[in-house]
mmCIF file of C-alpha atoms and ligand atoms in Angstrom:
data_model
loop_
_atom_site.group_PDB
_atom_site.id
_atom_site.type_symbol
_atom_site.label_atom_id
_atom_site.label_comp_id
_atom_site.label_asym_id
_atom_site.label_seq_id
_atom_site.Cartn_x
_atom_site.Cartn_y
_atom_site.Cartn_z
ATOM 1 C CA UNK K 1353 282.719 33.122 -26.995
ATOM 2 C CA UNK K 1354 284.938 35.968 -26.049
ATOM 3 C CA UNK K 1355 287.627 36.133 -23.251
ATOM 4 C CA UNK K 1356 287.734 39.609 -21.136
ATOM 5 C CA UNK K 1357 291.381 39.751 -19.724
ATOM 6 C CA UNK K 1358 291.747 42.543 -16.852
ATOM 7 C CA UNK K 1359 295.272 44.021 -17.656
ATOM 8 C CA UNK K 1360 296.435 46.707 -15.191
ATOM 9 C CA UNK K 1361 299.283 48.568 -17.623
ATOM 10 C CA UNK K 1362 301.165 49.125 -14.403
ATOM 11 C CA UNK K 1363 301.667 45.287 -13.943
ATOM 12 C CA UNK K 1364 300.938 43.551 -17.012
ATOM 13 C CA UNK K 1365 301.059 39.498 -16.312
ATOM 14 C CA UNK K 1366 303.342 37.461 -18.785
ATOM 15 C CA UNK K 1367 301.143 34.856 -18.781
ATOM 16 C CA UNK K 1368 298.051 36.556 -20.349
ATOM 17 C CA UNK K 1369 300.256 38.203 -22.811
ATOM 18 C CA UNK K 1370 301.568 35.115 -23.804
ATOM 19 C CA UNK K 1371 297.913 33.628 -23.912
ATOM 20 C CA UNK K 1372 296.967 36.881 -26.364
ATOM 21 C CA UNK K 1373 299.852 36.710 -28.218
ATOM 22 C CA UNK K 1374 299.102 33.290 -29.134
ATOM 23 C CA UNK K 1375 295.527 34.040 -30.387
ATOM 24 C CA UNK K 1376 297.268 36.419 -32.795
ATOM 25 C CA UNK K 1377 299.749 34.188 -33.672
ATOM 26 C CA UNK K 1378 297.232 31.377 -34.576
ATOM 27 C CA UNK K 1379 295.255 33.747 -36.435
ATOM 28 C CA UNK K 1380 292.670 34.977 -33.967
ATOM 29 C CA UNK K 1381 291.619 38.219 -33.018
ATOM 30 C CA UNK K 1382 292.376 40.245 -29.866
ATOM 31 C CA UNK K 1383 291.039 43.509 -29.021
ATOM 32 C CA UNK K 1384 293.534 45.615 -26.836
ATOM 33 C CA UNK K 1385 293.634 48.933 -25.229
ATOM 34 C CA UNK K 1386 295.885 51.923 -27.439
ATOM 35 C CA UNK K 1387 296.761 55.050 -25.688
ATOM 36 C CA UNK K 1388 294.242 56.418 -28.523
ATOM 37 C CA UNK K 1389 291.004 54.139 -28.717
ATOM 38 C CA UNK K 1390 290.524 50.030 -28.518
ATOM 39 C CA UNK K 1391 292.330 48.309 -31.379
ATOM 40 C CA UNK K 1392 291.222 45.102 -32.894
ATOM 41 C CA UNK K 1393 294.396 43.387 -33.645
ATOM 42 C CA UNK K 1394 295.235 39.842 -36.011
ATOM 43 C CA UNK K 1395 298.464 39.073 -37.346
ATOM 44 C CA UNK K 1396 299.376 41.323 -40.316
ATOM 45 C CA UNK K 1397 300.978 39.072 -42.169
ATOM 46 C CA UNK K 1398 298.164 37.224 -42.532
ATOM 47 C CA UNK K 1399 295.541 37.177 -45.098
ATOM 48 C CA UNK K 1400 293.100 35.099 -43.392
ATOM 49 C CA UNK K 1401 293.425 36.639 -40.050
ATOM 50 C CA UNK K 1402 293.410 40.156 -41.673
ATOM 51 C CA UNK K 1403 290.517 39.044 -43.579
ATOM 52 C CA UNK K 1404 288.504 38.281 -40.344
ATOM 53 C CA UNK K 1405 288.821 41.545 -39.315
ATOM 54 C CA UNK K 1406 286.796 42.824 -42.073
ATOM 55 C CA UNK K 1407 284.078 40.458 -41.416
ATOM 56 C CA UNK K 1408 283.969 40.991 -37.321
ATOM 57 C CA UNK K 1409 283.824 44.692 -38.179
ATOM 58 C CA UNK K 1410 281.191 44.898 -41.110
ATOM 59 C CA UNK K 1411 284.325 46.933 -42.641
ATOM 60 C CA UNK K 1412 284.550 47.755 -46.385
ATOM 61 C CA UNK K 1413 287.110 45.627 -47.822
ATOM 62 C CA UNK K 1414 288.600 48.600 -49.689
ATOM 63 C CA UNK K 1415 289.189 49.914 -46.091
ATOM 64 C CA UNK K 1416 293.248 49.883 -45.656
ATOM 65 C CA UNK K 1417 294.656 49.026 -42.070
ATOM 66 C CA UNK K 1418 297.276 50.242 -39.939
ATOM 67 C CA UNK K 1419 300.017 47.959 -39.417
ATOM 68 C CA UNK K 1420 301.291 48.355 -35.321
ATOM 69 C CA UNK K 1421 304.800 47.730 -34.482
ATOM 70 C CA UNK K 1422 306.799 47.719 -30.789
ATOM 71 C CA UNK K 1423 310.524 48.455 -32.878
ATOM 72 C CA UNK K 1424 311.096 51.161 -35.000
ATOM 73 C CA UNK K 1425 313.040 48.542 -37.259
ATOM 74 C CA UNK K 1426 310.356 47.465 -38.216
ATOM 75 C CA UNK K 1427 309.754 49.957 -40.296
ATOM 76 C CA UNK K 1428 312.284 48.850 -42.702
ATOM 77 C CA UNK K 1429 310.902 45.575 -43.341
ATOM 78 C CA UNK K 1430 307.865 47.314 -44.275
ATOM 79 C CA UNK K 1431 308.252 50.410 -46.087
ATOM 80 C CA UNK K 1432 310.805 51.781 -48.690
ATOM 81 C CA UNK K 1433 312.181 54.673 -49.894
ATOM 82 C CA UNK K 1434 311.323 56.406 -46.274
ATOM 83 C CA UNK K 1435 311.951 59.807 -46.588
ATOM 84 C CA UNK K 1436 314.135 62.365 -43.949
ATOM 85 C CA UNK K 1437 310.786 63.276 -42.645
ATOM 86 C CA UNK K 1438 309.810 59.985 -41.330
ATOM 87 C CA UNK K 1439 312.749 59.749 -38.958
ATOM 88 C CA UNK K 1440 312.202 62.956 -37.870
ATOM 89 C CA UNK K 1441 308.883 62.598 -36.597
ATOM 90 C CA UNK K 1442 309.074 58.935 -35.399
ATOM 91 C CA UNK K 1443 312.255 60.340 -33.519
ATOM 92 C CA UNK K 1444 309.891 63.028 -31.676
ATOM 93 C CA UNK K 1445 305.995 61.479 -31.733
ATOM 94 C CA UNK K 1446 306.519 57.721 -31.497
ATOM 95 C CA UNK K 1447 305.477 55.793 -29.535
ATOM 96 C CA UNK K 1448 302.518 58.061 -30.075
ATOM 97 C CA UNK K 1449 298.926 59.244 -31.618
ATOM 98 C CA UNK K 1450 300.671 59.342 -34.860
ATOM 99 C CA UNK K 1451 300.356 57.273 -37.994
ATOM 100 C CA UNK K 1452 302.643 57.302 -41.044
ATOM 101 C CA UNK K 1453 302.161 56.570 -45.031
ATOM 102 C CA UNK K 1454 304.815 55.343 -46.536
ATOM 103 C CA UNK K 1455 305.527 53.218 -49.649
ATOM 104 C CA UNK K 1456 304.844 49.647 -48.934
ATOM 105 C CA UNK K 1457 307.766 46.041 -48.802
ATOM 106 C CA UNK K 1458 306.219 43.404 -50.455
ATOM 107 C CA UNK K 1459 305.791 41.288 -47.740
ATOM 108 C CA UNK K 1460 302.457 42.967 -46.460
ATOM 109 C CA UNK K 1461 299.227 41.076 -47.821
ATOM 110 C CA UNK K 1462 297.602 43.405 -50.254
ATOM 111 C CA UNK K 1463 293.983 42.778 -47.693
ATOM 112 C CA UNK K 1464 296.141 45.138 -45.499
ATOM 113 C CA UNK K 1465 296.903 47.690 -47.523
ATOM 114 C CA UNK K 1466 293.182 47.148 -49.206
ATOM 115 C CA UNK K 1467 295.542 47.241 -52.983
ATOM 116 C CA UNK K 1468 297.565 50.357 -52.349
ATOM 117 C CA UNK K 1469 300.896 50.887 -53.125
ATOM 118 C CA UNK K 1470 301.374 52.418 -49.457
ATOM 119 C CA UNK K 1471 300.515 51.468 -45.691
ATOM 120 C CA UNK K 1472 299.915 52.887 -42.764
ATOM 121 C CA UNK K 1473 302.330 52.400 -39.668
ATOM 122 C CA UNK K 1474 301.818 53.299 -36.030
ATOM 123 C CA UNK K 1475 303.960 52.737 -32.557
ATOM 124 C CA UNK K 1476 301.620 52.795 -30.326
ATOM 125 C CA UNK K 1477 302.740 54.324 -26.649
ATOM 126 C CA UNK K 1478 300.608 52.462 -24.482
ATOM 127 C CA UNK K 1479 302.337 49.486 -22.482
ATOM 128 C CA UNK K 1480 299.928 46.441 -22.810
ATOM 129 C CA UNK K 1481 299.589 47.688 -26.687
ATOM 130 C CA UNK K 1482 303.548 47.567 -27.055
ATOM 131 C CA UNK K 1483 303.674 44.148 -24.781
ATOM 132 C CA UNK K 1484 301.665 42.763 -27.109
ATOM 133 C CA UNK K 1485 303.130 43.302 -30.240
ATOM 134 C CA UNK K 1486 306.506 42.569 -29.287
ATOM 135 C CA UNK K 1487 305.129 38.732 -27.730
ATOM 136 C CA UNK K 1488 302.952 38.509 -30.930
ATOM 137 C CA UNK K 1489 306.386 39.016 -33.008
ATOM 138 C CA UNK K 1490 304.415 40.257 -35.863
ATOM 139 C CA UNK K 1491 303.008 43.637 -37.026
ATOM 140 C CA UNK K 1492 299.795 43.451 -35.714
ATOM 141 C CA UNK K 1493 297.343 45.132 -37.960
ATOM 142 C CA UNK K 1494 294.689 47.282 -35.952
ATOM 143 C CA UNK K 1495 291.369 48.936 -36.919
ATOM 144 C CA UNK K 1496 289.206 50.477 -34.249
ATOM 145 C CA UNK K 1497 287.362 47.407 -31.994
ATOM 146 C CA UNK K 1498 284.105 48.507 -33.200
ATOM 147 C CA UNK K 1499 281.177 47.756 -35.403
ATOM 148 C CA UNK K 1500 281.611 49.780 -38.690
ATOM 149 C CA UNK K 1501 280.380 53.129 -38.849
ATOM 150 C CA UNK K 1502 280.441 53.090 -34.799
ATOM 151 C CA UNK K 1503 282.143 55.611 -32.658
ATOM 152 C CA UNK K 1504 285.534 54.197 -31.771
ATOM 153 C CA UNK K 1505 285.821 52.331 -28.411
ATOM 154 C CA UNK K 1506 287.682 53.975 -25.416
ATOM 155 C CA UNK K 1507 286.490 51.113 -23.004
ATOM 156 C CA UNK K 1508 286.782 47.197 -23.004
ATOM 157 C CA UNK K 1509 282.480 47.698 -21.987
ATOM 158 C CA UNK K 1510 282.272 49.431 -26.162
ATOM 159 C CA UNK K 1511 284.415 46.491 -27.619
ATOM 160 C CA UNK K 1512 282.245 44.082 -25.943
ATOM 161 C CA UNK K 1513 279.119 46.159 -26.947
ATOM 162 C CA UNK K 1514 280.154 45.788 -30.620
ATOM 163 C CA UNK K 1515 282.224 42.605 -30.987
ATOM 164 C CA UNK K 1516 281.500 39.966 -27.805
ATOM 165 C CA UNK K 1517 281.069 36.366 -30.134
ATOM 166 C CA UNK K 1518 282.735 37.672 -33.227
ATOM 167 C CA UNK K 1519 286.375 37.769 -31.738
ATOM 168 C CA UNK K 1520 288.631 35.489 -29.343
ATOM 169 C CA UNK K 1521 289.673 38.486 -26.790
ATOM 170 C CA UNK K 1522 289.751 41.636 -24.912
ATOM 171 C CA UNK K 1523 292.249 43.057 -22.815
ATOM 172 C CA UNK K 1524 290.839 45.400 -20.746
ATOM 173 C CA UNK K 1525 293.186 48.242 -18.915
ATOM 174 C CA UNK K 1526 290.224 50.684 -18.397
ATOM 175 C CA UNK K 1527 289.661 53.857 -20.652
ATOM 176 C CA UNK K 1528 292.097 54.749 -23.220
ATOM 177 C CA UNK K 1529 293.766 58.156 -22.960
ATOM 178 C CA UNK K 1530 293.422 60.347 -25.961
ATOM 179 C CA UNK K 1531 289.903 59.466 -26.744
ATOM 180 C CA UNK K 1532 289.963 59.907 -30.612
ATOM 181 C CA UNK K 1533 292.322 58.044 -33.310
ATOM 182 C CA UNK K 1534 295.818 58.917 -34.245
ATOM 183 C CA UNK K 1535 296.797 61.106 -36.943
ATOM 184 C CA UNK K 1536 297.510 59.792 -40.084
ATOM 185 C CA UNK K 1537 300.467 61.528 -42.199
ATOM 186 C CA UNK K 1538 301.103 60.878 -45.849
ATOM 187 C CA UNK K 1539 304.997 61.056 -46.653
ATOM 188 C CA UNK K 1540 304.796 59.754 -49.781
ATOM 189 C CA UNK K 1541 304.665 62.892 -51.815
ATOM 190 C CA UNK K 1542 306.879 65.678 -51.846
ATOM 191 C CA UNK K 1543 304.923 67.879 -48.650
ATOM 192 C CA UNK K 1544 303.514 66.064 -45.524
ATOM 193 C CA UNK K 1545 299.795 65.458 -46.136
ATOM 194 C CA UNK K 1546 297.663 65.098 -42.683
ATOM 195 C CA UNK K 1547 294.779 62.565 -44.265
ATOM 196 C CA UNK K 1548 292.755 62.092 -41.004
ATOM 197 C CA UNK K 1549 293.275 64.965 -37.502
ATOM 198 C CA UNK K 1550 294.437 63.298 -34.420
ATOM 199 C CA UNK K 1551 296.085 63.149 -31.507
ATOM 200 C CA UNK K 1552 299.327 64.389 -32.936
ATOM 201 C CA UNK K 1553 298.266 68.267 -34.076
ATOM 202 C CA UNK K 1554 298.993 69.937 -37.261
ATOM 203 C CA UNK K 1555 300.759 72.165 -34.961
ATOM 204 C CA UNK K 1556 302.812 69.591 -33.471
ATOM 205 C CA UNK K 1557 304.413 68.485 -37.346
ATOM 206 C CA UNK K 1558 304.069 72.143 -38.334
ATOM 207 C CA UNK K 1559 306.652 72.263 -35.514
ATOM 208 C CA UNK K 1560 309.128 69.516 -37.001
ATOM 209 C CA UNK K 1561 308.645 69.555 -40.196
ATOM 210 C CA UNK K 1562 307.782 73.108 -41.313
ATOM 211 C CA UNK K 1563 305.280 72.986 -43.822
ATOM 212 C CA UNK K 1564 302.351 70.267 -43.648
ATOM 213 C CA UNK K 1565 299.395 70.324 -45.389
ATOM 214 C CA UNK K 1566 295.573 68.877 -44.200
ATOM 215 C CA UNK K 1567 293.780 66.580 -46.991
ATOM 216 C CA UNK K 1568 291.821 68.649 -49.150
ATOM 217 C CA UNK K 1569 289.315 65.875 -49.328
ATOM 218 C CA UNK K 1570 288.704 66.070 -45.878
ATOM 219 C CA UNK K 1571 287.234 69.534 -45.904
ATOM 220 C CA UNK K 1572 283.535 69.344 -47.040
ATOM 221 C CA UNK K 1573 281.317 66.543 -46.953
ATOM 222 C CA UNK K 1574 281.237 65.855 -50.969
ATOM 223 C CA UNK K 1575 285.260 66.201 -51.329
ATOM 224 C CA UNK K 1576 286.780 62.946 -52.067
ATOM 225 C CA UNK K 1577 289.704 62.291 -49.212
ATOM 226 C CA UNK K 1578 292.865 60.217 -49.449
ATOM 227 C CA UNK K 1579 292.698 57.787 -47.137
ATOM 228 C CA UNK K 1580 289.743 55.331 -47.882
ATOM 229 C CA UNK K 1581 288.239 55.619 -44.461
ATOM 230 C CA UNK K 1582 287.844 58.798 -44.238
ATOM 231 C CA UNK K 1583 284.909 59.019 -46.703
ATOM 232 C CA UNK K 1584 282.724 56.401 -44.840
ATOM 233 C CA UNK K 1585 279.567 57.599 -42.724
ATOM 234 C CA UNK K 1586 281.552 57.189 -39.598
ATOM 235 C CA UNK K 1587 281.562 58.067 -35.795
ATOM 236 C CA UNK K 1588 277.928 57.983 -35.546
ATOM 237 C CA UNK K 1589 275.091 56.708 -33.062
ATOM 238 C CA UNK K 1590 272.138 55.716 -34.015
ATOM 239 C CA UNK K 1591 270.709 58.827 -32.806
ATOM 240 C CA UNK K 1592 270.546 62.074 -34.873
ATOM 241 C CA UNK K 1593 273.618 64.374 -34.088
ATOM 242 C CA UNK K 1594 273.114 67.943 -34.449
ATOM 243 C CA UNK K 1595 276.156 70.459 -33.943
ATOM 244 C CA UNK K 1596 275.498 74.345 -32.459
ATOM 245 C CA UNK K 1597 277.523 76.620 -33.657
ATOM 246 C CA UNK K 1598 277.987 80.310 -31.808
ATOM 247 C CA UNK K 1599 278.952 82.082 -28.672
ATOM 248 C CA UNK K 1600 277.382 80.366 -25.175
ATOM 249 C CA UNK K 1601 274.890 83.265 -25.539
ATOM 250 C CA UNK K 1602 273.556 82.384 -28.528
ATOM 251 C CA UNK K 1603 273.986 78.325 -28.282
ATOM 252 C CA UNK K 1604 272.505 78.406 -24.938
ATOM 253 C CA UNK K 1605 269.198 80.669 -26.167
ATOM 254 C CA UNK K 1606 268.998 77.941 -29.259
ATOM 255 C CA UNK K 1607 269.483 74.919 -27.309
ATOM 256 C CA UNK K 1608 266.410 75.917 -25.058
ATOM 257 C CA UNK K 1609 264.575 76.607 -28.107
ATOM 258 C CA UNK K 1610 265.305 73.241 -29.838
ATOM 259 C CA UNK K 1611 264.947 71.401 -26.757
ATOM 260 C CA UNK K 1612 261.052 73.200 -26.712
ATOM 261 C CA UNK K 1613 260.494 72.193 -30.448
ATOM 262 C CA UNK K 1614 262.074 68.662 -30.297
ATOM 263 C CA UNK K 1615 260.151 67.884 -27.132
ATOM 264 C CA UNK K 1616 257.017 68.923 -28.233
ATOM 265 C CA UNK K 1617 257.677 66.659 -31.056
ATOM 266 C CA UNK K 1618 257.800 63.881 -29.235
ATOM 267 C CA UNK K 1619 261.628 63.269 -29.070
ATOM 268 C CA UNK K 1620 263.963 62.056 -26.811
ATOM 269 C CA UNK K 1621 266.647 64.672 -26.333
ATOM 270 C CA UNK K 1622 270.449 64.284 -25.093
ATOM 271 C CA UNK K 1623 272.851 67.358 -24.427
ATOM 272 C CA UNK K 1624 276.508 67.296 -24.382
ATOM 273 C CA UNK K 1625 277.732 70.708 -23.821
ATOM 274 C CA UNK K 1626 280.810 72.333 -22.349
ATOM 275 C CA UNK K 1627 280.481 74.035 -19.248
ATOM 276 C CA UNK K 1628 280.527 77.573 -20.545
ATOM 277 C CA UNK K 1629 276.843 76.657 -22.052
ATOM 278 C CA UNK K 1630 275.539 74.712 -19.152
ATOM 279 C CA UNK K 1631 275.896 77.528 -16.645
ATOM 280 C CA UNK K 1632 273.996 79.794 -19.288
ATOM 281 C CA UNK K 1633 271.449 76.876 -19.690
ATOM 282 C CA UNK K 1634 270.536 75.699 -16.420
ATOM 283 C CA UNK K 1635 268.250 72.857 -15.711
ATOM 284 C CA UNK K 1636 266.418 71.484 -18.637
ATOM 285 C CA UNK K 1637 263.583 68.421 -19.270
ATOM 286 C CA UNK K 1638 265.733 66.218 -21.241
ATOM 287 C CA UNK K 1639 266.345 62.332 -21.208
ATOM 288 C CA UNK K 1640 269.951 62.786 -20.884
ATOM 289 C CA UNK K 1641 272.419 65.692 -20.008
ATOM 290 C CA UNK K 1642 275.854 65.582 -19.541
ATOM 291 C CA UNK K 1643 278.368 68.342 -19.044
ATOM 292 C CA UNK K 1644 281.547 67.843 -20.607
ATOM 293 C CA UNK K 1645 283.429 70.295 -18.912
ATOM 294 C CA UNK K 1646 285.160 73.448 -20.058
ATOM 295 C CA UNK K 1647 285.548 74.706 -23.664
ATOM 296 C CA UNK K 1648 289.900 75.530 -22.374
ATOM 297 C CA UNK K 1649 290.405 71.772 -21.771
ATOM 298 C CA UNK K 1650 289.296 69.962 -25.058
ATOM 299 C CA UNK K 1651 291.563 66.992 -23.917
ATOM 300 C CA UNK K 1652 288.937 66.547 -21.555
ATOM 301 C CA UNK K 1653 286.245 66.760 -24.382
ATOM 302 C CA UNK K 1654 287.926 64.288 -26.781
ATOM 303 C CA UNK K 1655 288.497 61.791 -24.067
ATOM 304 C CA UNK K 1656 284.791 61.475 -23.706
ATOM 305 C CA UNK K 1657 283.261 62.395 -26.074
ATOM 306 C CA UNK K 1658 282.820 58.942 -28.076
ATOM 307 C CA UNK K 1659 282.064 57.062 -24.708
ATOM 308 C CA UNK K 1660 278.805 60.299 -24.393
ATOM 309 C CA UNK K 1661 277.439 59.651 -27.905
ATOM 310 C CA UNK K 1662 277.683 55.882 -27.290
ATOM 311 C CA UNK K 1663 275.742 56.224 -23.664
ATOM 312 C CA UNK K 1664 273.166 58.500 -25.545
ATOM 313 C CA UNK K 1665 272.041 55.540 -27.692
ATOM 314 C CA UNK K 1666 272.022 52.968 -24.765
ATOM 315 C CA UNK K 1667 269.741 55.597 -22.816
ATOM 316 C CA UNK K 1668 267.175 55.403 -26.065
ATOM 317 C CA UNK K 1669 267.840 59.277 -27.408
ATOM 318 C CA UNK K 1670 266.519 60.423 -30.731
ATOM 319 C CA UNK K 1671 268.283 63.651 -31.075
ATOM 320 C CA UNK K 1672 271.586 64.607 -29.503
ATOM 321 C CA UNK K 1673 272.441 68.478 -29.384
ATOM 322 C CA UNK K 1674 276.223 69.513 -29.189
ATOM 323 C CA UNK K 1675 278.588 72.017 -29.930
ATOM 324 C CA UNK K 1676 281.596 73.014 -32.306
ATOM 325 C CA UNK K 1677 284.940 73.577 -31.197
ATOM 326 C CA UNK K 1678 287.939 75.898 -33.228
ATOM 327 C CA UNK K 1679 290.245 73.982 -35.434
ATOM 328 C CA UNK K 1680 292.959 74.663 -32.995
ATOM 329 C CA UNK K 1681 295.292 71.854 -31.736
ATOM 330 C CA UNK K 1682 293.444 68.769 -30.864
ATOM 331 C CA UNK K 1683 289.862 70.737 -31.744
ATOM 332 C CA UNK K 1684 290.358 70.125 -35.774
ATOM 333 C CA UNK K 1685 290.579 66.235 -34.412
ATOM 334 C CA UNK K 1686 287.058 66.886 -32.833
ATOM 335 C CA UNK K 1687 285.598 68.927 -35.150
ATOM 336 C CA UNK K 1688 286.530 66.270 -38.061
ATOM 337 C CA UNK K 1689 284.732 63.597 -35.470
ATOM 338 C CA UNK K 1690 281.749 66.074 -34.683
ATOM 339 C CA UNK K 1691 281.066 66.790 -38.420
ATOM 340 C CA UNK K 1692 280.656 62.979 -39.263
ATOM 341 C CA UNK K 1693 278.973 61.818 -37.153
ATOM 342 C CA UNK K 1694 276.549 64.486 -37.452
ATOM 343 C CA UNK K 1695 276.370 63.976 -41.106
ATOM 344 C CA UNK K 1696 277.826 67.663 -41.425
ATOM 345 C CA UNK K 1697 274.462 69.149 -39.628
ATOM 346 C CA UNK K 1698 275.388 72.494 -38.534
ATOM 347 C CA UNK K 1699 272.996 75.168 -36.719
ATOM 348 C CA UNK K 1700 273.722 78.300 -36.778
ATOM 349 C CA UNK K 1701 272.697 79.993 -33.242
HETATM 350 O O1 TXA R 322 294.448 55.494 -33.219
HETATM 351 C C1 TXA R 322 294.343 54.733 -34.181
HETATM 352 O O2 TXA R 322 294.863 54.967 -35.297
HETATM 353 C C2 TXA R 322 293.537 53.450 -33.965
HETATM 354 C C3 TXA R 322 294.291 52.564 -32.969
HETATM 355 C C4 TXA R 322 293.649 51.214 -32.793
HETATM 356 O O3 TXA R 322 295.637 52.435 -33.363
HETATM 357 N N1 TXA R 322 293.335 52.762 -35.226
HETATM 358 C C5 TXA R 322 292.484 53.226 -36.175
HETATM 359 O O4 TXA R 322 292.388 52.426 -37.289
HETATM 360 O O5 TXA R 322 291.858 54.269 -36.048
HETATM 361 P P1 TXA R 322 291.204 52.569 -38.363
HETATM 362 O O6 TXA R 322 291.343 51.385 -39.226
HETATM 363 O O7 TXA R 322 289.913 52.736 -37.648
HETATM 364 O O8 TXA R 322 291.580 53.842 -39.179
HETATM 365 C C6 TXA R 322 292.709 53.828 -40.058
HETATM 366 C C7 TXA R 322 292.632 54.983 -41.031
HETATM 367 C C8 TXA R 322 291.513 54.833 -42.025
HETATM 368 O O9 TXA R 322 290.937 56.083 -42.282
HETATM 369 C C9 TXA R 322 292.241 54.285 -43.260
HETATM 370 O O10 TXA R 322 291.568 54.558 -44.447
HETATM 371 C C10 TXA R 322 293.563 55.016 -43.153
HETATM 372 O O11 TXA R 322 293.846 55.031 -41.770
HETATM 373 N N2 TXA R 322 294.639 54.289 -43.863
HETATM 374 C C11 TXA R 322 295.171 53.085 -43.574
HETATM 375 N N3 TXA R 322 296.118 52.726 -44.481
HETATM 376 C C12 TXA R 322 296.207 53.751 -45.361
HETATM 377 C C13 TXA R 322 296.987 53.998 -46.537
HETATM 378 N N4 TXA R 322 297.888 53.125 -46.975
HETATM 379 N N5 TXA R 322 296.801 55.170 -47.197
HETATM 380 C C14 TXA R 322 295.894 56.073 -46.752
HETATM 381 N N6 TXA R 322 295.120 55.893 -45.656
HETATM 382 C C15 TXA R 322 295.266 54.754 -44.969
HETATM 383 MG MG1 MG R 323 287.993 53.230 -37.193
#
């Protein structure tokens, strides 16, 4: 069975982090609320307990995880050789969306790490996160709460949805805030390598560290990218995903056309467009509309956007239809998410 705890993260009770913080330290798993998405947390320093995250999750073993911490001194017991760079953006982004590679202490079980020489290390800024943590006295390492190959959870409803039976608890403080998964930064070679767009933008580090460079891997869908997640069929419903790329002239003319084609087909269609499409668009005969507001406010997009693609499978849709974003500031976070999960199907309009 699986607890639900209602945490309100402006008056977090003692008692049921001390309850959750006991699960970890016993070796149980407790899903919590990040300022990013839900995290499914166990006690890092733990092989078994970081081995029954793998199993809860489906999650290829040669997966790494990323270690969360409440003190930056932390960091030394767990890296080495951290470079200028680190401080500097820890100073400035943490707590925060941002994740950092570093050469690996010796202390962290290698079913963290998945066998590599490095891990992964994140402050997270949200308060029943950090309370957490600093009860469980451990690094508590975190995947996304859901099923493999799932679109991350931004509600305690999606972590339920994936995971009720398979894990001891959820804290639930409502939905998360950023909507997609921290950046992850590689410091261990010589330039800042972004392995996986997040909620830290490469225009954010451009802006402390000068010069930062985006995975090569991640670029097209038969590139090979650094960190081990990142090549997984990932972010997707069970519906089809299908991404329309032009102005809201053009999208808007295709989407009525596919929408005539799919239907006639038989198929159940959602929408998730921004509003500069739905006023072109108007009304439409589909199982499942939803406008995600304006194109100018992609915070608002990548809040929901997981949550929309979820709701489209519980509503029984086929074939989802939605749009492509610039790679600007948090859109190359989106567009990375959009690709995936729509196995890199692009329409031109
Ligand atoms: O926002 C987030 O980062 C959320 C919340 C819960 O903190 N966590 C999260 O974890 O997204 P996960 O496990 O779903 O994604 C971690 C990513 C994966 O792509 C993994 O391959 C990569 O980080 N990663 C972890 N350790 C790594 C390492 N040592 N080297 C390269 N990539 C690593
Ligand atoms: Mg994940």
């Amino acid at each position: 069975k699986t607890l639900i705890w209602q945490v309100d993260p402006s008056f977090i009770p003692d008692r049921i982090i001390k309850d959750a913080a006991q699960i970890i330290k016993e070796g149980g798993l407790v899903a919590f609320p990040t300022e990013t998405v839900y995290g499914l947390g166990a006690n890092g320093l733990s092989p078994e307990a970081v081995a029954r995250i793998f199993r809860a999750k489906g999650r290829p073993s040669d997966n790494p995880l990323i270690l969360h911490i409440a003190d930056v001194h932390a960091v030394y017991t767990l890296a080495k050789d951290i470079p200028p760079a680190a401080f500097r953006v820890m100073e400035r982004f943490w707590p925060g969306p941002l994740t950092l590679v570093l050469p690996k202490q010796d202390v962290i079980p290698r079913e963290v790490t998945a066998g590599l020489a490095t891990v992964a290390l994140r402050m997270p800024s949200h308060p029943v996160a950090l309370a957490l943590i600093r009860e469980a006295g451990v690094p508590v390492a975190a995947p996304s709460a859901n099923r493999s190959g799932l679109p991350s959870p931004t509600t305690a409803q999606h972590v339920w949805d994936d995971l009720a039976g398979k894990i001891e608890a959820i804290l639930d403080s409502g939905p998360t805030g950023v909507g997609l998964e921290s950046t992850v930064l590689d410091l261990t070679e010589d330039r800042p390598v972004i392995l996986r767009p997040g909620g830290i933008t490469t225009e954010d580090l451009q802006e402390v560290l000068g010069e930062v460079s985006v995975d090569s891997g991640l670029a097209a869908p038969e590139a090979v990218p650094k960190a081990p997640g990142m090549k997984y069929t990932h972010y997707s419903p069970q519906a089809e995903v299908i991404l329309v790329e032009g102005t809201p002239e053009n999208v808007s003319r295709k989407i009525r056309e596919l929408v005539e084609r799919y239907t006639r087909q038989g198929k159940k269609i959602g929408l998730l467009l921004t509003d500069e499409t739905w006023r072109l668009l108007g009304s439409l005969p589909v199982t499942y509309g939803k406008n995600m507001g304006t194109r100018l406010n992609l915070a608002g997009i990548a809040r929901i956007i997981y949550g929309e693609l979820r709701y489209c499978d519980q509503v029984g849709v086929d074939v989802i239809f939605t749009e492509t974003y610039s790679q600007e500031g948090l859109g190359s976070a989106l567009m990375n998410r959009l690709l995936k999960s729509a196995g890199y199907h692009v329409i031109n309009a």
